[in-house]
């Protein structure tokens, strides 16, 4: 019992460090970007999007390097399922979401292609080899370049008050925020993995199950808070864009970097279960194509998505 309590404490403390570290990093990076005169839209597309994905990035990279491959991949697949089915489904139930197809179609198609590449790689290579990781990273750089091009063509909507607030942070404070944020995220990732592995061993659960559920939900907290608040405030582009953008970052950047640093391989006994998880992500992405094409995510679609995630979670723990 003591080891279980210790593992739970490590998990909670690790999550807290991850969330706080991501928040501090985003504040420092945003202040730096505004000091350099970068537009607010560009900050949102890059720094803030990356900031909400930092917990997943830290967890998967550290897990891959340490050889906890099921956590590394399960965290990404699980986080994307949480984002797409649970978070967006909940947002649509709270407040039906109109969608501008033109604004999200590039990132939306990227998320579908990314999910397909994961299924293909697991089926053919029994994992994600280093060359696969490099291909994903190149894809991420291409997507990022496109986002930057879109960002720099928009008018800078940053108000004078925002710019003045940004300048309240001195260069030394900005540097401190960036360093402290990265340190908290790195340490938090290691502590979280230790807690997750401890729980898995104590309860005789697979690392895949822990990665797909507890770790995935915990690292998706920034997206959950951002999207739910955005939906309640009728900030529809933010609610949808945050989810789709995070899913793209998770696959192309996080899985790409993790497998490029340390190739991810699975045992034959692990392949079938991971194929089920990744295939569900692909079908969930394809299902989301319908409301995106109709430019409206209503309560019915949201309810189907949320119910699908609940049934999937029940199946995971009963299998």
XYZ file of N, CA, C and O in Angstrom, residues 103-300:
792
model
N -10.424 27.823 -42.165
C -9.402 28.146 -41.179
C -8.722 26.913 -40.600
O -7.590 26.973 -40.130
N -9.442 25.771 -40.601
C -8.898 24.588 -39.926
C -8.601 23.430 -40.859
O -8.066 22.413 -40.423
N -8.948 23.570 -42.162
C -8.852 22.393 -43.028
C -7.421 21.876 -43.190
O -7.208 20.655 -43.251
N -6.427 22.769 -43.245
C -5.045 22.315 -43.408
C -4.607 21.482 -42.196
O -4.089 20.367 -42.344
N -4.806 22.017 -40.995
C -4.424 21.289 -39.790
C -5.274 20.035 -39.606
O -4.796 19.018 -39.095
N -6.552 20.105 -40.007
C -7.433 18.955 -39.881
C -6.946 17.798 -40.750
O -6.858 16.652 -40.303
N -6.616 18.101 -42.021
C -6.105 17.037 -42.890
C -4.765 16.511 -42.393
O -4.474 15.311 -42.507
N -3.954 17.392 -41.813
C -2.676 16.949 -41.252
C -2.901 15.967 -40.111
O -2.163 14.982 -39.960
N -3.928 16.207 -39.283
C -4.204 15.300 -38.158
C -4.654 13.933 -38.661
O -4.309 12.895 -38.083
N -5.426 13.886 -39.752
C -5.860 12.613 -40.338
C -4.665 11.865 -40.927
O -4.493 10.655 -40.699
N -3.842 12.569 -41.677
C -2.652 11.953 -42.272
C -1.721 11.435 -41.183
O -1.163 10.328 -41.289
N -1.552 12.215 -40.108
C -0.703 11.791 -38.995
C -1.209 10.515 -38.358
O -0.435 9.589 -38.076
N -2.529 10.429 -38.119
C -3.116 9.220 -37.522
C -2.921 8.022 -38.438
O -2.608 6.911 -37.983
N -3.070 8.232 -39.754
C -2.870 7.147 -40.718
C -1.424 6.666 -40.713
O -1.161 5.449 -40.768
N -0.478 7.593 -40.637
C 0.937 7.227 -40.624
C 1.290 6.403 -39.380
O 2.108 5.482 -39.449
N 0.671 6.732 -38.239
C 0.919 5.965 -37.009
C 0.423 4.538 -37.175
O 1.125 3.569 -36.836
N -0.803 4.375 -37.701
C -1.352 3.030 -37.923
C -0.452 2.254 -38.879
O -0.116 1.078 -38.633
N -0.051 2.888 -39.969
C 0.778 2.234 -40.979
C 2.126 1.815 -40.402
O 2.599 0.691 -40.651
N 2.738 2.679 -39.610
C 4.055 2.386 -39.052
C 3.996 1.234 -38.055
O 4.851 0.344 -38.061
N 2.977 1.240 -37.198
C 2.840 0.161 -36.212
C 2.564 -1.167 -36.911
O 3.100 -2.218 -36.531
N 1.726 -1.137 -37.963
C 1.367 -2.370 -38.670
C 2.549 -2.947 -39.447
O 2.774 -4.166 -39.434
N 3.314 -2.088 -40.105
C 4.391 -2.561 -40.976
C 5.733 -2.694 -40.265
O 6.499 -3.613 -40.554
N 6.035 -1.781 -39.352
C 7.358 -1.761 -38.710
C 7.337 -2.218 -37.260
O 8.387 -2.260 -36.613
N 6.140 -2.537 -36.736
C 6.006 -2.935 -35.333
C 6.570 -1.859 -34.398
O 7.193 -2.160 -33.382
N 6.358 -0.621 -34.778
C 6.848 0.494 -33.970
C 7.043 1.716 -34.850
O 6.439 1.823 -35.928
N 7.884 2.626 -34.393
C 8.208 3.811 -35.190
C 9.725 3.903 -35.270
O 10.386 4.284 -34.302
N 10.316 3.531 -36.413
C 11.776 3.561 -36.552
C 12.296 4.988 -36.611
O 11.530 5.944 -36.752
N 13.608 5.128 -36.530
C 14.206 6.473 -36.550
C 13.878 7.224 -37.848
O 13.590 8.423 -37.813
N 13.888 6.522 -38.972
C 13.572 7.187 -40.235
C 12.129 7.674 -40.231
O 11.808 8.737 -40.785
N 11.248 6.906 -39.597
C 9.851 7.341 -39.475
C 9.740 8.597 -38.636
O 8.956 9.501 -38.954
N 10.529 8.665 -37.563
C 10.534 9.852 -36.723
C 11.033 11.074 -37.475
O 10.489 12.179 -37.322
N 12.058 10.880 -38.292
C 12.604 11.989 -39.083
C 11.567 12.489 -40.092
O 11.405 13.702 -40.298
N 10.832 11.553 -40.708
C 9.782 11.940 -41.660
C 8.694 12.752 -40.955
O 8.213 13.770 -41.481
N 8.310 12.322 -39.760
C 7.298 13.055 -38.990
C 7.800 14.454 -38.635
O 7.039 15.434 -38.700
N 9.067 14.565 -38.250
C 9.642 15.873 -37.909
C 9.670 16.798 -39.121
O 9.399 17.999 -39.001
N 10.006 16.247 -40.280
C 9.992 17.056 -41.500
C 8.572 17.529 -41.807
O 8.362 18.668 -42.254
N 7.609 16.653 -41.563
C 6.211 17.042 -41.730
C 5.828 18.157 -40.781
O 5.113 19.098 -41.153
N 6.308 18.061 -39.533
C 6.018 19.103 -38.550
C 6.607 20.446 -38.985
O 5.945 21.488 -38.880
N 7.845 20.439 -39.485
C 8.477 21.677 -39.930
C 7.702 22.300 -41.096
O 7.563 23.525 -41.179
N 7.176 21.456 -41.975
C 6.378 21.943 -43.101
C 5.085 22.581 -42.601
O 4.678 23.652 -43.083
N 4.434 21.928 -41.637
C 3.193 22.465 -41.063
C 3.463 23.769 -40.334
O 2.711 24.744 -40.458
N 4.563 23.800 -39.567
C 4.915 25.005 -38.825
C 5.189 26.170 -39.776
O 4.760 27.308 -39.530
N 5.887 25.888 -40.875
C 6.174 26.933 -41.857
C 4.879 27.495 -42.437
O 4.746 28.711 -42.635
N 3.909 26.614 -42.691
C 2.625 27.054 -43.218
C 1.890 27.924 -42.203
O 1.281 28.943 -42.563
N 1.942 27.518 -40.913
C 1.290 28.304 -39.869
C 1.928 29.692 -39.751
O 1.225 30.689 -39.564
N 3.241 29.746 -39.846
C 3.935 31.033 -39.751
C 3.565 31.924 -40.924
O 3.326 33.133 -40.749
N 3.472 31.338 -42.138
C 3.082 32.130 -43.306
C 1.681 32.702 -43.126
O 1.430 33.854 -43.475
N 0.772 31.871 -42.570
C -0.577 32.371 -42.323
C -0.580 33.449 -41.250
O -1.338 34.416 -41.315
N 0.294 33.269 -40.250
C 0.331 34.215 -39.138
C 0.849 35.581 -39.533
O 0.298 36.604 -39.124
N 1.886 35.614 -40.357
C 2.500 36.897 -40.693
C 1.664 37.683 -41.687
O 1.872 38.883 -41.864
N 0.688 37.032 -42.333
C -0.163 37.764 -43.262
C -1.334 38.440 -42.560
O -2.038 39.246 -43.166
N -1.570 38.091 -41.286
C -2.669 38.692 -40.529
C -2.229 39.977 -39.862
O -1.054 40.175 -39.564
N -3.193 40.837 -39.625
C -2.915 42.093 -38.947
C -2.561 41.827 -37.504
O -3.162 40.969 -36.849
N -1.593 42.571 -36.995
C -1.195 42.436 -35.598
C -2.266 43.071 -34.721
O -2.436 44.279 -34.716
N -3.011 42.164 -34.009
C -4.107 42.653 -33.172
C -3.694 42.885 -31.738
O -4.538 43.113 -30.866
N -2.406 42.794 -31.453
C -1.946 42.992 -30.090
C -2.128 44.454 -29.694
O -1.623 45.351 -30.361
N -2.887 44.696 -28.619
C -3.159 46.055 -28.182
C -1.947 46.670 -27.509
O -1.010 45.977 -27.109
N -1.971 47.997 -27.406
C -0.875 48.694 -26.742
C -0.785 48.267 -25.281
O 0.306 48.182 -24.713
N -1.950 48.021 -24.666
C -1.942 47.584 -23.264
C -1.230 46.263 -23.108
O -0.474 46.042 -22.162
N -1.474 45.330 -24.071
C -0.813 44.023 -24.014
C 0.691 44.177 -24.174
O 1.484 43.522 -23.491
N 1.085 45.061 -25.100
C 2.511 45.271 -25.318
C 3.161 45.890 -24.100
O 4.271 45.525 -23.712
N 2.460 46.814 -23.452
C 3.000 47.432 -22.240
C 3.122 46.405 -21.132
O 4.095 46.384 -20.381
N 2.096 45.523 -21.037
C 2.149 44.478 -20.009
C 3.317 43.544 -20.253
O 3.982 43.076 -19.324
N 3.569 43.264 -21.547
C 4.670 42.359 -21.875
C 6.002 42.970 -21.485
O 6.907 42.274 -21.026
N 6.116 44.307 -21.671
C 7.396 44.931 -21.374
C 7.650 45.047 -19.882
O 8.743 45.412 -19.475
N 6.604 44.750 -19.064
C 6.831 44.763 -17.623
C 7.798 43.660 -17.216
O 8.425 43.729 -16.166
N 7.889 42.616 -18.039
C 8.844 41.541 -17.778
C 10.201 41.940 -18.357
O 10.325 42.139 -19.559
N 11.178 42.066 -17.501
C 12.517 42.427 -17.959
C 13.146 41.239 -18.690
O 12.694 40.091 -18.536
N 14.176 41.474 -19.486
C 14.856 40.364 -20.163
C 15.327 39.284 -19.188
O 15.265 38.087 -19.515
N 15.787 39.693 -17.998
C 16.240 38.707 -17.004
C 15.079 37.840 -16.533
O 15.225 36.615 -16.381
N 13.906 38.470 -16.307
C 12.730 37.705 -15.866
C 12.256 36.767 -16.968
O 11.840 35.637 -16.696
N 12.302 37.242 -18.194
C 11.899 36.384 -19.316
C 12.807 35.158 -19.390
O 12.333 34.027 -19.539
N 14.106 35.381 -19.277
C 15.058 34.258 -19.299
C 14.803 33.307 -18.136
O 14.846 32.075 -18.301
N 14.514 33.865 -16.957
C 14.229 33.050 -15.777
C 12.978 32.210 -15.988
O 12.952 31.017 -15.657
N 11.930 32.822 -16.575
C 10.690 32.098 -16.835
C 10.935 30.939 -17.801
O 10.421 29.831 -17.601
N 11.715 31.193 -18.844
C 11.979 30.150 -19.838
C 12.771 28.987 -19.235
O 12.426 27.817 -19.427
N 13.817 29.314 -18.492
C 14.657 28.275 -17.885
C 13.871 27.504 -16.827
O 13.904 26.260 -16.780
N 13.144 28.243 -15.967
C 12.371 27.591 -14.901
C 11.272 26.712 -15.493
O 10.995 25.604 -14.988
N 10.638 27.170 -16.571
C 9.586 26.386 -17.204
C 10.105 25.081 -17.772
O 9.525 24.016 -17.542
N 11.215 25.157 -18.491
C 11.815 23.946 -19.067
C 12.267 22.986 -17.972
O 12.058 21.766 -18.062
N 12.855 23.520 -16.905
C 13.323 22.679 -15.800
C 12.148 21.969 -15.130
O 12.206 20.759 -14.848
N 11.072 22.721 -14.853
C 9.901 22.127 -14.194
C 9.264 21.047 -15.065
O 8.845 19.993 -14.570
N 9.214 21.290 -16.363
C 8.624 20.314 -17.287
C 9.473 19.046 -17.345
O 8.956 17.921 -17.297
N 10.777 19.202 -17.426
C 11.680 18.043 -17.507
C 11.622 17.203 -16.233
O 11.475 15.972 -16.286
N 11.724 17.869 -15.088
C 11.671 17.152 -13.813
C 10.291 16.537 -13.607
O 10.158 15.393 -13.163
N 9.242 17.305 -13.953
C 7.882 16.800 -13.801
C 7.632 15.566 -14.644
O 6.931 14.642 -14.219
N 8.204 15.525 -15.845
C 8.038 14.361 -16.722
C 8.650 13.109 -16.096
O 8.042 12.034 -16.089
N 9.872 13.255 -15.571
C 10.540 12.101 -14.963
C 9.767 11.598 -13.734
O 9.617 10.392 -13.530
N 9.278 12.531 -12.912
C 8.522 12.150 -11.715
C 7.203 11.481 -12.108
O 6.800 10.465 -11.513
N 6.525 12.034 -13.123
C 5.252 11.468 -13.572
C 5.426 10.052 -14.095
O 4.625 9.154 -13.789
N 6.459 9.828 -14.890
C 6.713 8.487 -15.421
C 7.010 7.504 -14.294
O 6.524 6.370 -14.296
N 7.795 7.936 -13.310
C 8.102 7.065 -12.164
C 6.816 6.666 -11.443
O 6.615 5.496 -11.091
N 5.935 7.649 -11.228
C 4.666 7.360 -10.561
C 3.790 6.453 -11.393
O 3.176 5.510 -10.868
N 3.702 6.699 -12.705
C 2.853 5.901 -13.590
C 3.337 4.454 -13.666
O 2.537 3.511 -13.601
N 4.641 4.267 -13.819
C 5.205 2.911 -13.874
C 4.984 2.194 -12.544
O 4.651 0.999 -12.508
N 5.143 2.910 -11.435
C 4.909 2.319 -10.120
C 3.477 1.846 -9.954
O 3.220 0.747 -9.433
N 2.510 2.656 -10.392
C 1.097 2.272 -10.316
C 0.825 1.059 -11.199
O 0.125 0.116 -10.790
N 1.377 1.067 -12.406
C 1.170 -0.046 -13.337
C 1.675 -1.360 -12.747
O 0.998 -2.390 -12.819
N 2.862 -1.325 -12.148
C 3.427 -2.550 -11.574
C 2.665 -3.010 -10.342
O 2.431 -4.206 -10.156
N 2.263 -2.055 -9.499
C 1.547 -2.427 -8.269
C 0.183 -3.038 -8.588
O -0.231 -4.018 -7.962
N -0.518 -2.447 -9.561
C -1.865 -2.905 -9.910
C -1.862 -3.942 -11.029
O -2.932 -4.341 -11.501
N -0.664 -4.355 -11.463
C -0.520 -5.334 -12.538
C -1.214 -4.863 -13.818
O -1.859 -5.643 -14.528
N -1.092 -3.582 -14.105
C -1.638 -2.989 -15.323
C -0.499 -2.767 -16.310
O 0.640 -2.552 -15.914
N -0.833 -2.778 -17.602
C 0.191 -2.549 -18.615
C 0.540 -1.064 -18.685
O -0.278 -0.200 -18.357
N 1.779 -0.784 -19.117
C 2.178 0.612 -19.305
C 1.319 1.261 -20.390
O 1.055 2.465 -20.345
N 0.891 0.464 -21.377
C 0.002 0.987 -22.420
C -1.278 1.535 -21.815
O -1.728 2.640 -22.167
N -1.888 0.793 -20.905
C -3.138 1.222 -20.283
C -2.940 2.507 -19.488
O -3.745 3.443 -19.580
N -1.865 2.575 -18.726
C -1.579 3.773 -17.938
C -1.327 4.968 -18.855
O -1.803 6.084 -18.616
N -0.571 4.740 -19.937
C -0.274 5.821 -20.875
C -1.513 6.335 -21.580
O -1.676 7.540 -21.785
N -2.425 5.409 -21.947
C -3.628 5.785 -22.685
C -4.655 6.495 -21.818
O -5.504 7.230 -22.347
N -4.622 6.269 -20.517
C -5.670 6.810 -19.644
C -5.130 7.869 -18.683
O -5.287 9.064 -18.905
N -4.469 7.437 -17.614
C -4.063 8.366 -16.552
C -3.097 9.424 -17.074
O -3.299 10.627 -16.878
N -2.030 8.984 -17.740
C -1.032 9.938 -18.230
C -1.627 10.818 -19.328
O -1.408 12.039 -19.353
N -2.397 10.215 -20.237
C -2.981 10.978 -21.340
C -3.938 12.057 -20.840
O -3.912 13.200 -21.301
N -4.794 11.705 -19.888
C -5.747 12.678 -19.343
C -5.009 13.774 -18.583
O -5.315 14.962 -18.703
N -4.014 13.372 -17.804
C -3.260 14.358 -17.031
C -2.529 15.365 -17.899
O -2.556 16.570 -17.626
N -1.903 14.881 -18.978
C -1.156 15.794 -19.851
C -2.077 16.605 -20.762
O -1.631 17.566 -21.393
N -3.365 16.229 -20.847
C -4.319 16.968 -21.665
C -5.053 18.050 -20.870
O -5.942 18.713 -21.414
N -4.700 18.228 -19.606
C -5.367 19.242 -18.784
C -5.277 20.650 -19.384
O -6.270 21.388 -19.367
N -4.105 21.082 -19.919
C -4.063 22.426 -20.518
C -5.055 22.584 -21.673
O -5.745 23.597 -21.781
N -5.153 21.559 -22.550
C -6.107 21.625 -23.650
C -7.547 21.631 -23.136
O -8.403 22.345 -23.671
N -7.815 20.828 -22.094
C -9.158 20.761 -21.524
C -9.614 22.120 -21.016
O -10.698 22.605 -21.360
N -8.770 22.746 -20.192
C -9.120 24.047 -19.631
C -9.290 25.090 -20.734
O -10.278 25.836 -20.769
N -8.334 25.134 -21.669
C -8.376 26.130 -22.741
C -9.625 25.984 -23.606
O -10.327 26.965 -23.885
N -9.939 24.761 -24.022
C -11.053 24.559 -24.947
C -12.413 24.744 -24.273
O -13.329 25.317 -24.862
N -12.564 24.254 -23.040
C -13.844 24.403 -22.342
C -14.143 25.874 -22.075
O -15.257 26.357 -22.314
N -13.148 26.610 -21.587
C -13.340 28.040 -21.334
C -13.642 28.771 -22.646
O -14.523 29.643 -22.699
N -12.941 28.402 -23.713
C -13.172 29.034 -25.015
C -14.594 28.758 -25.507
O -15.261 29.653 -26.046
N -15.070 27.523 -25.333
C -16.426 27.174 -25.777
C -17.476 27.956 -24.996
O -18.449 28.455 -25.565
N -17.285 28.068 -23.684
C -18.236 28.807 -22.855
C -18.251 30.293 -23.199
O -19.262 30.975 -23.014
N -17.136 30.815 -23.716
C -17.048 32.233 -24.100
C -17.339 32.436 -25.587
O -17.161 33.528 -26.114
N -17.787 31.339 -26.252
C -18.086 31.381 -27.687
C -16.869 31.726 -28.544
O -17.006 32.283 -29.647
N -15.673 31.404 -28.039
C -14.449 31.548 -28.825
C -14.253 30.251 -29.606
O -13.397 29.420 -29.308
N -15.085 30.079 -30.652
C -15.183 28.777 -31.317
C -13.916 28.374 -32.054
O -13.520 27.204 -32.036
N -13.292 29.346 -32.733
C -12.055 29.025 -33.456
C -10.979 28.520 -32.515
O -10.221 27.600 -32.841
N -10.912 29.130 -31.328
C -9.912 28.720 -30.348
C -10.201 27.328 -29.825
O -9.295 26.503 -29.676
N -11.471 27.041 -29.529
C -11.842 25.729 -28.982
C -11.485 24.602 -29.947
O -10.903 23.583 -29.550
N -11.837 24.774 -31.229
C -11.564 23.744 -32.234
C -10.089 23.738 -32.623
O -9.451 22.684 -32.706
N -9.543 24.930 -32.857
C -8.147 25.021 -33.286
C -7.180 24.479 -32.269
O -6.174 23.851 -32.624
N -7.472 24.697 -30.974
C -6.611 24.190 -29.918
C -6.533 22.666 -29.942
O -5.465 22.081 -29.810
N -7.687 22.025 -30.150
C -7.735 20.558 -30.175
C -7.028 20.002 -31.403
O -6.167 19.117 -31.303
N -7.382 20.525 -32.582
C -6.779 20.015 -33.818
C -5.280 20.312 -33.852
O -4.464 19.456 -34.198
N -4.906 21.537 -33.482
C -3.496 21.906 -33.472
C -2.681 21.053 -32.521
O -1.568 20.622 -32.842
N -3.239 20.786 -31.337
C -2.538 19.957 -30.361
C -2.341 18.536 -30.883
O -1.281 17.935 -30.703
N -3.368 17.993 -31.557
C -3.249 16.643 -32.113
C -2.163 16.564 -33.178
O -1.414 15.587 -33.258
N -2.067 17.615 -33.999
C -1.021 17.658 -35.030
C 0.356 17.713 -34.377
O 1.281 16.978 -34.768
N 0.524 18.569 -33.371
C 1.792 18.677 -32.662
C 2.159 17.349 -32.001
O 3.316 16.922 -32.026
N 1.163 16.698 -31.393
C 1.420 15.446 -30.676
C 2.011 14.380 -31.593
O 2.967 13.682 -31.231
N 1.442 14.234 -32.772
C 1.911 13.181 -33.677
C 3.215 13.569 -34.370
O 4.214 12.846 -34.298
N 3.205 14.711 -35.037
C 4.346 15.052 -35.884
C 5.563 15.494 -35.071
O 6.696 15.094 -35.382
N 5.363 16.317 -34.055
C 6.510 16.780 -33.271
C 6.893 15.776 -32.195
O 8.058 15.353 -32.111
N 5.930 15.382 -31.369
C 6.256 14.574 -30.186
C 6.654 13.148 -30.557
O 7.708 12.658 -30.140
N 5.819 12.466 -31.344
C 6.203 11.115 -31.772
C 7.421 11.157 -32.677
O 8.281 10.274 -32.622
N 7.499 12.189 -33.521
C 8.649 12.321 -34.405
C 9.943 12.484 -33.638
O 10.932 11.787 -33.898
N 9.954 13.399 -32.670
C 11.161 13.633 -31.878
C 11.500 12.431 -31.013
O 12.674 12.046 -30.892
N 10.486 11.822 -30.400
C 10.719 10.660 -29.527
C 11.374 9.514 -30.287
O 12.359 8.922 -29.820
N 10.843 9.188 -31.474
C 11.379 8.055 -32.240
C 12.673 8.412 -32.957
O 13.496 7.527 -33.228
N 12.883 9.695 -33.274
C 14.151 10.097 -33.890
C 15.292 9.992 -32.881
O 16.415 9.600 -33.225
N 15.014 10.317 -31.618
C 16.027 10.207 -30.569
C 16.276 8.759 -30.171
O 17.414 8.349 -29.949
N 15.194 7.987 -30.079
C 15.308 6.587 -29.671
C 14.221 5.787 -30.375
O 13.037 5.910 -30.020
N 14.567 4.997 -31.406
C 13.568 4.237 -32.167
C 12.633 3.449 -31.249
O 13.072 2.836 -30.265
N 11.342 3.483 -31.563
C 10.322 2.843 -30.724
C 9.950 1.500 -31.347
O 9.469 1.434 -32.485
N 10.178 0.432 -30.597
C 9.862 -0.913 -31.062
C 8.966 -1.611 -30.044
O 9.082 -1.385 -28.837
N 8.072 -2.488 -30.543
C 7.150 -3.203 -29.669
C 7.278 -4.709 -29.871
O 7.673 -5.178 -30.945
N 6.941 -5.438 -28.811
C 6.884 -6.892 -28.903
C 5.660 -7.291 -29.724
O 4.695 -6.523 -29.846
N 5.708 -8.508 -30.261
C 4.593 -8.986 -31.092
C 3.283 -8.996 -30.311
O 2.207 -8.740 -30.877
N 3.358 -9.266 -29.006
C 2.149 -9.336 -28.183
C 1.524 -7.955 -27.952
O 0.361 -7.855 -27.559
N 2.278 -6.896 -28.195
C 1.768 -5.541 -27.965
C 1.144 -4.922 -29.214
O 0.382 -3.959 -29.114
N 1.448 -5.478 -30.379
C 1.081 -4.845 -31.639
C -0.431 -4.753 -31.826
O -0.969 -3.701 -32.194
N -1.162 -5.879 -31.592
C -2.600 -5.897 -31.878
C -3.349 -4.850 -31.062
O -4.232 -4.156 -31.580
N -3.004 -4.726 -29.773
C -3.691 -3.746 -28.923
C -3.398 -2.323 -29.379
O -4.301 -1.476 -29.439
N -2.141 -2.044 -29.736
C -1.776 -0.704 -30.189
C -2.426 -0.375 -31.530
O -2.763 0.785 -31.797
N -2.620 -1.388 -32.378
C -3.306 -1.172 -33.645
C -4.765 -0.786 -33.418
O -5.317 0.058 -34.139
N -5.380 -1.394 -32.410
C -6.767 -1.036 -32.069
C -6.840 0.426 -31.646
O -7.702 1.189 -32.107
N -5.900 0.828 -30.773
C -5.895 2.210 -30.266
C -5.671 3.219 -31.387
O -6.389 4.211 -31.507
N -4.657 2.963 -32.219
C -4.326 3.908 -33.286
C -5.398 3.928 -34.375
O -5.676 4.981 -34.964
N -6.021 2.772 -34.634
C -7.103 2.716 -35.632
C -8.322 3.491 -35.140
O -8.991 4.180 -35.928
N -8.614 3.402 -33.844
C -9.715 4.184 -33.277
C -9.454 5.676 -33.458
O -10.361 6.439 -33.797
N -8.199 6.088 -33.250
C -7.846 7.494 -33.440
C -8.068 7.917 -34.888
O -8.603 9.002 -35.158
N -7.695 7.046 -35.833
C -7.892 7.349 -37.250
C -9.381 7.482 -37.578
O -9.800 8.441 -38.244
N -10.199 6.540 -37.094
C -11.635 6.595 -37.372
C -12.300 7.784 -36.678
O -13.239 8.384 -37.215
N -11.825 8.125 -35.471
C -12.360 9.301 -34.774
C -12.058 10.566 -35.562
O -12.905 11.465 -35.678
N -10.854 10.642 -36.130
C -10.475 11.797 -36.951
C -11.337 11.865 -38.207
O -11.774 12.953 -38.617
N -11.601 10.704 -38.824
C -12.436 10.667 -40.018
C -13.886 11.018 -39.693
O -14.563 11.711 -40.476
N -14.380 10.552 -38.535
C -15.751 10.882 -38.120
C -15.905 12.387 -37.933
O -16.927 12.974 -38.297
N -14.871 13.004 -37.378
C -14.911 14.443 -37.140
C -14.950 15.222 -38.451
O -15.321 16.399 -38.481
N -14.610 14.556 -39.557
C -14.667 15.189 -40.876
C -16.085 15.655 -41.199
O -16.274 16.692 -41.860
N -17.090 14.904 -40.731
C -18.493 15.214 -41.059
C -18.919 16.574 -40.499
O -19.378 17.442 -41.247
N -18.802 16.797 -39.163
C -19.180 18.126 -38.657
C -18.276 19.251 -39.159
O -18.732 20.383 -39.318
N -16.997 18.948 -39.408
C -16.106 19.978 -39.948
C -16.591 20.404 -41.335
O -16.635 21.602 -41.660
N -16.973 19.427 -42.171
C -17.431 19.728 -43.520
C -18.746 20.502 -43.483
O -18.973 21.402 -44.300
N -19.595 20.176 -42.505
C -20.873 20.886 -42.361
C -20.699 22.210 -41.613
O -21.666 22.959 -41.461
N -19.475 22.456 -41.120
C -19.124 23.683 -40.399
C -19.972 23.871 -39.145
O -20.322 24.994 -38.772
N -20.275 22.751 -38.481
C -21.048 22.837 -37.238
C -20.859 21.557 -36.427
O -21.180 20.466 -36.890
N -20.324 21.697 -35.211
C -20.204 20.564 -34.285
C -21.315 20.720 -33.263
O -21.221 21.522 -32.329
N -22.402 19.966 -33.468
C -23.577 20.099 -32.611
C -23.543 19.183 -31.400
O -22.593 18.423 -31.199
N -24.598 19.271 -30.608
C -24.680 18.466 -29.375
C -24.764 16.973 -29.681
O -24.256 16.156 -28.912
N -25.411 16.598 -30.791
C -25.506 15.175 -31.137
C -24.130 14.611 -31.441
O -23.746 13.555 -30.915
